[in-house]
Amino acid sequence: MTPKKTSTDTGRQDQIIAEARRHRKQQEQTYRAKALNIYPHICARCGREFSGKKLRELTVHHKDHDHDNNPPDGSNWELLCLYCHDNEHSRHEVAEAYTETAPDVEQSSSSINRPFANLDALLKNKEK
Ligand SMILES: [Zn+2]
Ligand SMILES: [Zn+2]
């Protein structure tokens, strides 16, 4: 009986992160193409139209801000120009900052930049 947990776990986590990043990128290209197929190439906020080279400035925004929520009918997508997209997200970040200062997570505020902070918590719970 050899326990599966070894010191190579840290290396594996790096691998998982790299894998997740690559996956995210692939996914992004896929849903962007789909969204551009479904919707007219117009910013949903300011109404500017984009075509040719300018199309790069049109981004796919997730209405619920969950980039993993990509229903094929496009109901979670909104085409926004870079400018409006930025606005949308800075507003959301402010809202998020408020919810994250809930009393019981005050100590873990340093974990904001750690993508696997939640995973760590889950693993710790399991070990209890
Ligand atoms: Zn716009
Ligand atoms: Zn967005």
Tab-separated table of C-alpha atoms and ligand atoms in Angstrom:
chain	number	residue	atom	x	y	z
A	1	MET	CA	0.000	0.000	0.000
A	2	THR	CA	1.756	3.116	-1.179
A	3	PRO	CA	0.009	6.424	-0.582
A	4	LYS	CA	-0.570	8.214	-3.872
A	5	LYS	CA	0.366	11.606	-2.488
A	6	THR	CA	4.074	12.294	-3.138
A	7	SER	CA	6.321	15.299	-3.482
A	8	THR	CA	5.713	15.279	-7.232
A	9	ASP	CA	2.238	16.653	-6.550
A	10	THR	CA	3.499	20.212	-6.888
A	11	GLY	CA	4.861	19.478	-10.330
A	12	ARG	CA	1.586	17.882	-11.254
A	13	GLN	CA	-0.291	20.952	-10.161
A	14	ASP	CA	1.850	23.095	-12.455
A	15	GLN	CA	0.977	20.732	-15.231
A	16	ILE	CA	-2.698	20.961	-14.423
A	17	ILE	CA	-2.545	24.745	-14.454
A	18	ALA	CA	-0.758	24.777	-17.807
A	19	GLU	CA	-3.298	22.327	-19.154
A	20	ALA	CA	-6.182	24.414	-17.873
A	21	ARG	CA	-4.715	27.529	-19.485
A	22	ARG	CA	-4.349	25.794	-22.816
A	23	HIS	CA	-7.850	24.453	-22.575
A	24	ARG	CA	-9.195	27.895	-21.738
A	25	LYS	CA	-7.476	29.345	-24.783
A	26	GLN	CA	-8.840	26.695	-27.107
A	27	GLN	CA	-12.268	27.138	-25.649
A	28	GLU	CA	-12.044	30.874	-26.066
A	29	GLN	CA	-11.329	30.539	-29.767
A	30	THR	CA	-14.209	28.135	-30.179
A	31	TYR	CA	-16.862	30.183	-28.456
A	32	ARG	CA	-15.650	33.378	-30.037
A	33	ALA	CA	-16.104	31.886	-33.501
A	34	LYS	CA	-19.530	30.597	-32.532
A	35	ALA	CA	-20.635	33.875	-31.015
A	36	LEU	CA	-19.497	35.807	-34.088
A	37	ASN	CA	-21.553	33.394	-36.149
A	38	ILE	CA	-24.703	33.853	-34.115
A	39	TYR	CA	-24.663	37.578	-33.471
A	40	PRO	CA	-24.324	40.590	-35.746
A	41	HIS	CA	-20.869	42.153	-35.417
A	42	ILE	CA	-22.105	45.065	-33.382
A	43	CYS	CA	-21.197	46.084	-29.843
A	44	ALA	CA	-24.227	45.402	-27.674
A	45	ARG	CA	-23.413	48.437	-25.539
A	46	CYS	CA	-22.391	51.302	-27.814
A	47	GLY	CA	-23.796	49.968	-31.087
A	48	ARG	CA	-20.615	50.386	-33.124
A	49	GLU	CA	-20.207	47.994	-35.991
A	50	PHE	CA	-17.050	45.964	-36.547
A	51	SER	CA	-15.774	44.282	-39.670
A	52	GLY	CA	-12.527	43.152	-41.290
A	53	LYS	CA	-9.457	43.955	-39.177
A	54	LYS	CA	-11.545	45.834	-36.653
A	55	LEU	CA	-13.370	42.664	-35.759
A	56	ARG	CA	-10.492	41.928	-33.386
A	57	GLU	CA	-11.767	44.748	-31.178
A	58	LEU	CA	-15.044	42.981	-30.697
A	59	THR	CA	-14.889	40.598	-27.753
A	60	VAL	CA	-17.185	37.908	-26.420
A	61	HIS	CA	-18.490	38.759	-22.996
A	62	HIS	CA	-20.107	36.208	-20.696
A	63	LYS	CA	-23.276	37.624	-19.234
A	64	ASP	CA	-22.909	35.677	-15.991
A	65	HIS	CA	-19.110	36.224	-16.034
A	66	ASP	CA	-18.552	32.472	-16.061
A	67	HIS	CA	-16.209	31.688	-18.942
A	68	ASP	CA	-16.989	28.008	-18.626
A	69	ASN	CA	-20.673	28.567	-19.208
A	70	ASN	CA	-20.925	28.387	-22.995
A	71	PRO	CA	-24.389	27.236	-24.051
A	72	PRO	CA	-24.459	26.473	-27.787
A	73	ASP	CA	-27.417	28.813	-28.347
A	74	GLY	CA	-25.235	31.733	-27.259
A	75	SER	CA	-27.579	32.826	-24.488
A	76	ASN	CA	-24.657	33.601	-22.175
A	77	TRP	CA	-22.716	35.629	-24.732
A	78	GLU	CA	-22.738	39.264	-25.592
A	79	LEU	CA	-20.523	40.904	-28.196
A	80	LEU	CA	-18.846	43.962	-26.723
A	81	CYS	CA	-16.104	46.196	-28.070
A	82	LEU	CA	-12.878	46.291	-26.040
A	83	TYR	CA	-13.859	49.572	-24.466
A	84	CYS	CA	-17.338	48.554	-23.335
A	85	HIS	CA	-16.051	45.152	-22.275
A	86	ASP	CA	-13.496	46.811	-20.028
A	87	ASN	CA	-16.182	48.963	-18.482
A	88	GLU	CA	-18.381	45.967	-17.883
A	89	HIS	CA	-15.622	44.118	-16.072
A	90	SER	CA	-14.338	46.942	-13.932
A	91	ARG	CA	-17.888	47.351	-12.670
A	92	HIS	CA	-18.074	43.665	-11.921
A	93	GLU	CA	-14.705	43.633	-10.146
A	94	VAL	CA	-15.928	46.265	-7.738
A	95	ALA	CA	-18.995	44.197	-6.962
A	96	GLU	CA	-16.847	41.116	-6.528
A	97	ALA	CA	-14.499	42.872	-4.126
A	98	TYR	CA	-17.464	43.604	-1.905
A	99	THR	CA	-18.713	40.039	-1.782
A	100	GLU	CA	-15.234	38.699	-1.110
A	101	THR	CA	-14.861	40.656	2.113
A	102	ALA	CA	-17.358	38.431	3.854
A	103	PRO	CA	-16.224	38.073	7.496
A	104	ASP	CA	-15.137	34.444	7.361
A	105	VAL	CA	-12.821	34.844	4.360
A	106	GLU	CA	-11.006	37.908	5.667
A	107	GLN	CA	-7.876	35.933	6.481
A	108	SER	CA	-7.606	34.356	3.059
A	109	SER	CA	-7.671	37.644	1.148
A	110	SER	CA	-4.093	36.916	0.049
A	111	SER	CA	-5.351	33.949	-1.927
A	112	ILE	CA	-7.094	36.071	-4.558
A	113	ASN	CA	-4.247	35.612	-6.996
A	114	ARG	CA	-4.051	31.871	-6.529
A	115	PRO	CA	-6.102	30.065	-9.146
A	116	PHE	CA	-6.278	26.879	-7.117
A	117	ALA	CA	-7.174	28.404	-3.795
A	118	ASN	CA	-10.577	26.786	-3.948
A	119	LEU	CA	-9.066	23.465	-4.836
A	120	ASP	CA	-6.784	23.667	-1.821
A	121	ALA	CA	-9.761	24.282	0.413
A	122	LEU	CA	-11.588	21.345	-1.099
A	123	LEU	CA	-8.634	19.051	-0.571
A	124	LYS	CA	-8.253	20.171	3.003
A	125	ASN	CA	-11.883	19.462	3.666
A	126	LYS	CA	-11.475	15.964	2.346
A	127	GLU	CA	-8.543	15.249	4.614
A	128	LYS	CA	-10.534	16.123	7.720
B	1	ZN	ZN	-18.863	49.254	-27.343
B	2	ZN	ZN	-16.525	39.688	-20.243
